PDB file of C-alpha atoms in Angstrom:
ATOM      1  CA  UNK A   1      -0.087  -0.070   0.117  1.00 87.00           C
ATOM      2  CA  UNK A   2       1.111   3.463  -0.890  1.00 93.00           C
ATOM      3  CA  UNK A   3       2.077   5.769   1.848  1.00 96.00           C
ATOM      4  CA  UNK A   4      -0.268   8.758   2.043  1.00 98.00           C
ATOM      5  CA  UNK A   5       1.279  12.303   1.244  1.00 98.00           C
ATOM      6  CA  UNK A   6      -0.823  15.058   2.149  1.00 98.00           C
ATOM      7  CA  UNK A   7       0.306  18.539   0.689  1.00 98.00           C
ATOM      8  CA  UNK A   8      -1.041  21.899   1.620  1.00 97.00           C
ATOM      9  CA  UNK A   9      -0.631  24.572  -1.022  1.00 97.00           C
ATOM     10  CA  UNK A  10      -0.677  28.349  -0.922  1.00 94.00           C
ATOM     11  CA  UNK A  11      -0.445  31.477  -3.101  1.00 91.00           C
ATOM     12  CA  UNK A  12       3.375  30.748  -3.333  1.00 92.00           C
ATOM     13  CA  UNK A  13       2.912  27.815  -5.852  1.00 95.00           C
ATOM     14  CA  UNK A  14       0.814  29.400  -8.113  1.00 95.00           C
ATOM     15  CA  UNK A  15       2.976  32.788  -8.206  1.00 92.00           C
ATOM     16  CA  UNK A  16       5.585  30.935 -10.121  1.00 94.00           C
ATOM     17  CA  UNK A  17       2.959  30.330 -12.980  1.00 95.00           C
ATOM     18  CA  UNK A  18       2.280  34.414 -12.730  1.00 92.00           C
ATOM     19  CA  UNK A  19      -0.630  34.304 -10.713  1.00 90.00           C
ATOM     20  CA  UNK A  20      -0.324  37.129  -8.354  1.00 77.00           C
ATOM     21  CA  UNK A  21      -0.514  36.381  -4.580  1.00 65.00           C
ATOM     22  CA  UNK A  22      -4.009  36.859  -2.952  1.00 59.00           C
ATOM     23  CA  UNK A  23      -3.044  40.125  -1.048  1.00 56.00           C
ATOM     24  CA  UNK A  24      -0.150  42.275  -1.599  1.00 52.00           C
ATOM     25  CA  UNK A  25       1.577  44.065   1.414  1.00 54.00           C
ATOM     26  CA  UNK A  26      -0.582  47.138   0.932  1.00 53.00           C
ATOM     27  CA  UNK A  27      -3.449  45.234   1.748  1.00 53.00           C
ATOM     28  CA  UNK A  28      -5.031  45.050  -1.912  1.00 58.00           C
ATOM     29  CA  UNK A  29      -5.565  42.449  -4.526  1.00 71.00           C
ATOM     30  CA  UNK A  30      -4.828  43.653  -8.104  1.00 73.00           C
ATOM     31  CA  UNK A  31      -5.511  47.289  -7.115  1.00 78.00           C
ATOM     32  CA  UNK A  32      -8.885  46.458  -5.224  1.00 85.00           C
ATOM     33  CA  UNK A  33      -9.629  46.383  -1.628  1.00 86.00           C
ATOM     34  CA  UNK A  34     -10.634  42.983  -0.866  1.00 86.00           C
ATOM     35  CA  UNK A  35     -13.600  44.058   1.170  1.00 89.00           C
ATOM     36  CA  UNK A  36     -14.860  45.935  -2.317  1.00 92.00           C
ATOM     37  CA  UNK A  37     -14.440  42.322  -4.126  1.00 93.00           C
ATOM     38  CA  UNK A  38     -14.148  39.400  -1.572  1.00 92.00           C
ATOM     39  CA  UNK A  39     -17.089  39.686   0.789  1.00 94.00           C
ATOM     40  CA  UNK A  40     -20.698  38.533   0.763  1.00 97.00           C
ATOM     41  CA  UNK A  41     -21.584  42.409   1.594  1.00 97.00           C
ATOM     42  CA  UNK A  42     -19.489  43.489  -1.582  1.00 97.00           C
ATOM     43  CA  UNK A  43     -21.726  41.160  -3.525  1.00 97.00           C
ATOM     44  CA  UNK A  44     -24.619  42.575  -1.944  1.00 96.00           C
ATOM     45  CA  UNK A  45     -23.581  46.325  -2.413  1.00 97.00           C
ATOM     46  CA  UNK A  46     -22.029  45.707  -6.181  1.00 97.00           C
ATOM     47  CA  UNK A  47     -22.529  42.418  -7.733  1.00 97.00           C
ATOM     48  CA  UNK A  48     -21.464  43.779 -11.246  1.00 97.00           C
ATOM     49  CA  UNK A  49     -18.103  44.774  -9.968  1.00 96.00           C
ATOM     50  CA  UNK A  50     -17.463  41.737  -7.847  1.00 97.00           C
ATOM     51  CA  UNK A  51     -18.428  39.639 -11.165  1.00 97.00           C
ATOM     52  CA  UNK A  52     -16.206  41.713 -13.145  1.00 96.00           C
ATOM     53  CA  UNK A  53     -13.216  41.453 -10.974  1.00 95.00           C
ATOM     54  CA  UNK A  54     -13.364  37.425 -10.841  1.00 96.00           C
ATOM     55  CA  UNK A  55     -14.011  37.280 -14.368  1.00 97.00           C
ATOM     56  CA  UNK A  56     -10.458  39.137 -14.750  1.00 94.00           C
ATOM     57  CA  UNK A  57      -8.997  36.889 -12.418  1.00 94.00           C
ATOM     58  CA  UNK A  58     -10.621  33.733 -14.430  1.00 96.00           C
ATOM     59  CA  UNK A  59      -8.661  34.999 -17.615  1.00 96.00           C
ATOM     60  CA  UNK A  60      -5.428  35.185 -15.639  1.00 94.00           C
ATOM     61  CA  UNK A  61      -5.913  31.676 -14.336  1.00 96.00           C
ATOM     62  CA  UNK A  62      -6.736  30.405 -17.805  1.00 96.00           C
ATOM     63  CA  UNK A  63      -3.817  31.788 -19.368  1.00 96.00           C
ATOM     64  CA  UNK A  64      -1.552  30.477 -16.781  1.00 97.00           C
ATOM     65  CA  UNK A  65       0.299  27.113 -16.965  1.00 98.00           C
ATOM     66  CA  UNK A  66       1.231  24.733 -14.341  1.00 98.00           C
ATOM     67  CA  UNK A  67       4.860  25.215 -13.153  1.00 98.00           C
ATOM     68  CA  UNK A  68       7.419  22.220 -12.130  1.00 98.00           C
ATOM     69  CA  UNK A  69       6.118  22.483  -8.521  1.00 98.00           C
ATOM     70  CA  UNK A  70       2.456  21.470  -9.626  1.00 98.00           C
ATOM     71  CA  UNK A  71       4.030  18.886 -12.243  1.00 98.00           C
ATOM     72  CA  UNK A  72       6.211  17.200  -9.775  1.00 98.00           C
ATOM     73  CA  UNK A  73       3.474  16.846  -7.171  1.00 98.00           C
ATOM     74  CA  UNK A  74       1.225  15.240  -9.955  1.00 98.00           C
ATOM     75  CA  UNK A  75       4.260  12.713 -10.635  1.00 98.00           C
ATOM     76  CA  UNK A  76       4.565  11.767  -7.102  1.00 98.00           C
ATOM     77  CA  UNK A  77       0.975   9.984  -7.604  1.00 98.00           C
ATOM     78  CA  UNK A  78       3.427   7.164  -9.299  1.00 97.00           C
ATOM     79  CA  UNK A  79       5.104   6.346  -5.872  1.00 96.00           C
ATOM     80  CA  UNK A  80       2.710   7.861  -3.194  1.00 97.00           C
ATOM     81  CA  UNK A  81      -1.187   8.355  -2.286  1.00 98.00           C
ATOM     82  CA  UNK A  82      -0.990  11.987  -2.931  1.00 98.00           C
ATOM     83  CA  UNK A  83      -3.736  14.149  -1.352  1.00 98.00           C
ATOM     84  CA  UNK A  84      -3.587  17.950  -2.140  1.00 98.00           C
ATOM     85  CA  UNK A  85      -5.364  20.425  -0.213  1.00 98.00           C
ATOM     86  CA  UNK A  86      -5.081  23.852  -1.597  1.00 97.00           C
ATOM     87  CA  UNK A  87      -5.879  27.379  -0.336  1.00 95.00           C
ATOM     88  CA  UNK A  88      -5.589  28.296  -3.986  1.00 95.00           C
ATOM     89  CA  UNK A  89      -8.828  29.068  -6.407  1.00 95.00           C
ATOM     90  CA  UNK A  90      -6.929  28.306  -9.728  1.00 97.00           C
ATOM     91  CA  UNK A  91      -7.060  25.174 -11.414  1.00 97.00           C
ATOM     92  CA  UNK A  92      -3.127  24.613 -11.692  1.00 98.00           C
ATOM     93  CA  UNK A  93      -3.006  21.076  -9.589  1.00 98.00           C
ATOM     94  CA  UNK A  94      -5.702  19.763 -11.826  1.00 98.00           C
ATOM     95  CA  UNK A  95      -4.256  20.628 -15.011  1.00 98.00           C
ATOM     96  CA  UNK A  96      -0.831  19.468 -13.967  1.00 98.00           C
ATOM     97  CA  UNK A  97      -2.324  15.971 -13.541  1.00 98.00           C
ATOM     98  CA  UNK A  98      -3.095  15.789  -9.859  1.00 98.00           C
ATOM     99  CA  UNK A  99      -6.363  13.670  -9.225  1.00 98.00           C
ATOM    100  CA  UNK A 100      -7.085  14.118  -5.586  1.00 98.00           C
ATOM    101  CA  UNK A 101      -7.582  17.812  -4.617  1.00 98.00           C
ATOM    102  CA  UNK A 102      -9.508  19.623  -1.843  1.00 98.00           C
ATOM    103  CA  UNK A 103     -10.060  23.100  -2.642  1.00 98.00           C
ATOM    104  CA  UNK A 104     -10.388  24.971   0.507  1.00 96.00           C
ATOM    105  CA  UNK A 105     -11.500  28.299  -0.878  1.00 95.00           C
ATOM    106  CA  UNK A 106     -13.434  27.131  -3.821  1.00 97.00           C
ATOM    107  CA  UNK A 107     -12.239  27.051  -7.646  1.00 97.00           C
ATOM    108  CA  UNK A 108     -12.650  30.227 -10.013  1.00 97.00           C
ATOM    109  CA  UNK A 109     -13.603  28.193 -13.115  1.00 97.00           C
ATOM    110  CA  UNK A 110     -16.721  26.923 -11.492  1.00 98.00           C
ATOM    111  CA  UNK A 111     -19.930  29.167 -10.562  1.00 98.00           C
ATOM    112  CA  UNK A 112     -22.542  28.714  -7.748  1.00 97.00           C
ATOM    113  CA  UNK A 113     -25.893  29.767  -6.888  1.00 97.00           C
ATOM    114  CA  UNK A 114     -26.105  32.813  -4.660  1.00 93.00           C
ATOM    115  CA  UNK A 115     -28.960  31.399  -2.540  1.00 92.00           C
ATOM    116  CA  UNK A 116     -27.814  27.973  -2.171  1.00 93.00           C
ATOM    117  CA  UNK A 117     -23.947  27.451  -2.218  1.00 92.00           C
ATOM    118  CA  UNK A 118     -24.370  23.597  -2.777  1.00 93.00           C
ATOM    119  CA  UNK A 119     -25.616  24.191  -6.331  1.00 96.00           C
ATOM    120  CA  UNK A 120     -22.308  24.105  -8.365  1.00 97.00           C
ATOM    121  CA  UNK A 121     -21.685  24.508 -12.069  1.00 97.00           C
ATOM    122  CA  UNK A 122     -18.702  24.604 -14.464  1.00 97.00           C
ATOM    123  CA  UNK A 123     -18.248  27.880 -16.069  1.00 97.00           C
ATOM    124  CA  UNK A 124     -18.032  27.472 -20.032  1.00 93.00           C
ATOM    125  CA  UNK A 125     -15.433  30.188 -21.418  1.00 93.00           C
ATOM    126  CA  UNK A 126     -13.924  32.674 -18.976  1.00 95.00           C
ATOM    127  CA  UNK A 127     -16.825  35.044 -18.094  1.00 96.00           C
ATOM    128  CA  UNK A 128     -19.740  34.514 -15.974  1.00 97.00           C
ATOM    129  CA  UNK A 129     -22.279  37.089 -16.675  1.00 96.00           C
ATOM    130  CA  UNK A 130     -25.090  38.997 -14.691  1.00 97.00           C
ATOM    131  CA  UNK A 131     -28.367  37.321 -16.017  1.00 97.00           C
ATOM    132  CA  UNK A 132     -26.885  33.858 -15.865  1.00 97.00           C
ATOM    133  CA  UNK A 133     -29.148  31.760 -13.362  1.00 96.00           C
ATOM    134  CA  UNK A 134     -28.812  28.364 -11.506  1.00 96.00           C
ATOM    135  CA  UNK A 135     -31.760  25.985 -11.477  1.00 95.00           C
ATOM    136  CA  UNK A 136     -33.559  27.880  -8.479  1.00 93.00           C
ATOM    137  CA  UNK A 137     -33.746  31.144 -10.567  1.00 95.00           C
ATOM    138  CA  UNK A 138     -31.033  32.751  -8.471  1.00 96.00           C
ATOM    139  CA  UNK A 139     -27.780  34.651  -9.835  1.00 97.00           C
ATOM    140  CA  UNK A 140     -24.771  32.749 -10.307  1.00 98.00           C
ATOM    141  CA  UNK A 141     -21.630  34.083  -8.720  1.00 98.00           C
ATOM    142  CA  UNK A 142     -18.026  32.667  -8.330  1.00 98.00           C
ATOM    143  CA  UNK A 143     -17.561  29.529  -6.540  1.00 98.00           C
ATOM    144  CA  UNK A 144     -14.968  30.977  -4.176  1.00 97.00           C
ATOM    145  CA  UNK A 145     -15.317  31.302  -0.333  1.00 96.00           C
ATOM    146  CA  UNK A 146     -15.309  35.042   0.545  1.00 94.00           C
ATOM    147  CA  UNK A 147     -14.183  36.779   3.835  1.00 90.00           C
ATOM    148  CA  UNK A 148     -16.830  36.124   6.220  1.00 92.00           C
ATOM    149  CA  UNK A 149     -18.093  32.990   4.893  1.00 95.00           C
ATOM    150  CA  UNK A 150     -17.583  29.291   6.250  1.00 93.00           C
ATOM    151  CA  UNK A 151     -15.025  27.201   4.563  1.00 94.00           C
ATOM    152  CA  UNK A 152     -16.938  24.145   4.018  1.00 93.00           C
ATOM    153  CA  UNK A 153     -14.058  21.477   3.060  1.00 96.00           C
ATOM    154  CA  UNK A 154     -12.263  22.387   6.215  1.00 96.00           C
ATOM    155  CA  UNK A 155     -13.405  19.186   8.146  1.00 97.00           C
ATOM    156  CA  UNK A 156     -12.769  16.775   5.354  1.00 98.00           C
ATOM    157  CA  UNK A 157      -9.225  18.487   4.911  1.00 98.00           C
ATOM    158  CA  UNK A 158      -8.729  17.922   8.762  1.00 98.00           C
ATOM    159  CA  UNK A 159      -9.349  14.242   8.412  1.00 98.00           C
ATOM    160  CA  UNK A 160      -7.183  14.041   5.328  1.00 98.00           C
ATOM    161  CA  UNK A 161      -4.394  15.615   7.554  1.00 98.00           C
ATOM    162  CA  UNK A 162      -4.927  13.260  10.449  1.00 98.00           C
ATOM    163  CA  UNK A 163      -4.389  10.238   8.078  1.00 98.00           C
ATOM    164  CA  UNK A 164      -1.099  11.589   6.843  1.00 98.00           C
ATOM    165  CA  UNK A 165       2.058   9.506   6.777  1.00 98.00           C
ATOM    166  CA  UNK A 166       4.168  12.329   5.080  1.00 98.00           C
ATOM    167  CA  UNK A 167       3.419  15.896   5.120  1.00 98.00           C
ATOM    168  CA  UNK A 168       4.415  18.958   2.877  1.00 97.00           C
ATOM    169  CA  UNK A 169       3.553  22.567   2.989  1.00 96.00           C
ATOM    170  CA  UNK A 170       4.351  24.515  -0.036  1.00 96.00           C
ATOM    171  CA  UNK A 171       4.039  28.440  -0.818  1.00 92.00           C
ATOM    172  CA  UNK A 172       1.629  29.286   2.094  1.00 87.00           C
ATOM    173  CA  UNK A 173       2.320  31.798   5.128  1.00 81.00           C
ATOM    174  CA  UNK A 174      -0.288  30.166   7.416  1.00 80.00           C
ATOM    175  CA  UNK A 175      -1.721  33.481   7.988  1.00 74.00           C
ATOM    176  CA  UNK A 176      -5.113  32.538   6.895  1.00 73.00           C
ATOM    177  CA  UNK A 177      -7.502  30.757   9.138  1.00 74.00           C
ATOM    178  CA  UNK A 178      -8.964  28.187   9.330  1.00 82.00           C
ATOM    179  CA  UNK A 179      -6.379  26.701   6.779  1.00 80.00           C
ATOM    180  CA  UNK A 180      -3.641  27.739   8.925  1.00 81.00           C
ATOM    181  CA  UNK A 181      -4.704  25.478  11.522  1.00 91.00           C
ATOM    182  CA  UNK A 182      -4.585  22.368   9.613  1.00 95.00           C
ATOM    183  CA  UNK A 183      -1.046  21.578  10.834  1.00 94.00           C
ATOM    184  CA  UNK A 184      -2.472  20.712  14.162  1.00 95.00           C
ATOM    185  CA  UNK A 185      -4.339  17.939  12.736  1.00 97.00           C
ATOM    186  CA  UNK A 186      -0.944  16.275  11.171  1.00 97.00           C
ATOM    187  CA  UNK A 187       0.427  13.509  13.695  1.00 97.00           C
ATOM    188  CA  UNK A 188       3.276  14.736  15.709  1.00 96.00           C
ATOM    189  CA  UNK A 189       5.383  11.529  14.542  1.00 97.00           C
ATOM    190  CA  UNK A 190       4.889  12.378  10.841  1.00 97.00           C
ATOM    191  CA  UNK A 191       7.734  14.109   8.919  1.00 97.00           C
ATOM    192  CA  UNK A 192       6.765  17.610   7.505  1.00 97.00           C
ATOM    193  CA  UNK A 193       8.309  19.286   4.920  1.00 97.00           C
ATOM    194  CA  UNK A 194       8.152  23.246   4.922  1.00 95.00           C
ATOM    195  CA  UNK A 195       8.986  24.657   1.461  1.00 96.00           C
ATOM    196  CA  UNK A 196       9.040  28.697   1.121  1.00 92.00           C
ATOM    197  CA  UNK A 197      11.617  31.363   0.709  1.00 91.00           C
ATOM    198  CA  UNK A 198      10.293  32.752   3.983  1.00 89.00           C
ATOM    199  CA  UNK A 199       9.473  29.701   6.489  1.00 87.00           C
ATOM    200  CA  UNK A 200       6.419  30.653   8.453  1.00 83.00           C
ATOM    201  CA  UNK A 201       6.178  29.845  12.341  1.00 82.00           C
ATOM    202  CA  UNK A 202       6.230  26.386  12.616  1.00 83.00           C
ATOM    203  CA  UNK A 203       8.500  25.649  15.461  1.00 81.00           C
ATOM    204  CA  UNK A 204       6.068  24.310  17.748  1.00 88.00           C
ATOM    205  CA  UNK A 205       5.740  21.267  15.419  1.00 88.00           C
ATOM    206  CA  UNK A 206       7.952  17.980  15.711  1.00 91.00           C
ATOM    207  CA  UNK A 207       9.497  16.283  12.859  1.00 94.00           C
ATOM    208  CA  UNK A 208      10.167  19.564  10.788  1.00 94.00           C
ATOM    209  CA  UNK A 209      12.443  19.799   7.697  1.00 94.00           C
ATOM    210  CA  UNK A 210      12.681  23.341   6.447  1.00 95.00           C
ATOM    211  CA  UNK A 211      13.549  23.907   2.642  1.00 95.00           C
ATOM    212  CA  UNK A 212      13.973  27.780   2.541  1.00 95.00           C
ATOM    213  CA  UNK A 213      13.315  27.874  -1.337  1.00 95.00           C
ATOM    214  CA  UNK A 214      10.871  28.825  -4.207  1.00 95.00           C
ATOM    215  CA  UNK A 215       8.289  26.230  -4.695  1.00 96.00           C
ATOM    216  CA  UNK A 216       9.379  24.752  -7.831  1.00 97.00           C
ATOM    217  CA  UNK A 217      12.927  24.201  -6.182  1.00 97.00           C
ATOM    218  CA  UNK A 218      11.740  22.988  -3.045  1.00 97.00           C
ATOM    219  CA  UNK A 219       9.125  20.523  -4.342  1.00 98.00           C
ATOM    220  CA  UNK A 220      11.735  19.069  -6.812  1.00 97.00           C
ATOM    221  CA  UNK A 221      14.121  18.650  -3.739  1.00 97.00           C
ATOM    222  CA  UNK A 222      11.850  17.180  -1.498  1.00 97.00           C
ATOM    223  CA  UNK A 223      10.305  14.821  -4.413  1.00 96.00           C
ATOM    224  CA  UNK A 224      13.806  13.329  -4.820  1.00 95.00           C
ATOM    225  CA  UNK A 225      14.123  12.833  -1.188  1.00 93.00           C
ATOM    226  CA  UNK A 226      10.839  11.223  -0.921  1.00 94.00           C
ATOM    227  CA  UNK A 227      11.273   8.854  -3.934  1.00 90.00           C
ATOM    228  CA  UNK A 228      14.692   7.968  -2.583  1.00 88.00           C
ATOM    229  CA  UNK A 229      13.268   6.719   0.529  1.00 81.00           C
ATOM    230  CA  UNK A 230       9.739   5.081  -0.647  1.00 75.00           C
TER     231      UNK A 230
END
């Protein structure tokens, strides 16, 4: 039986594909205040602006290509039961070939009903328009978890972490909760590879292996180590 490798990825892995990190140091996302485009209140106030904002983000995502880090993680499925948990709303893990992916914050290539979040639909093309409705007759919005909304997949992700034999953290500062708390569910005995140019504060955890490199360089290094010991 293959060992279970659980990988938690954040914005740092997609940054090397040209997708900007969620929030720059000035608190803006692509020049917008996040509270104007990424909250339920923003949708209530100005749904057209929110829709346009995510249409532009979706176009960026669809133009981007998976990088070496995404591809290396997909190839590791030959040796391990790889479970990817991602904070990212892009589909780069899917396009790289990974098959078991839990999206904590939704995925931008899908839409959901703005009245019933369980009604989810793939978006054809790169735009979601005002006037496109779900089967209940409600406006479709991006399938993205906004600030102030529950993270529906967090309990599923916690169970996946509890069952890890190996754990890898790639490109996340562990600043956004509840995702940042997932490391608490990984058993203490499990080796934990932390990959980031700026290693987040993780010293309270046991069995840490810190790789202070970019996602592409770090994942390549760890993949080599893991395969050598598989």
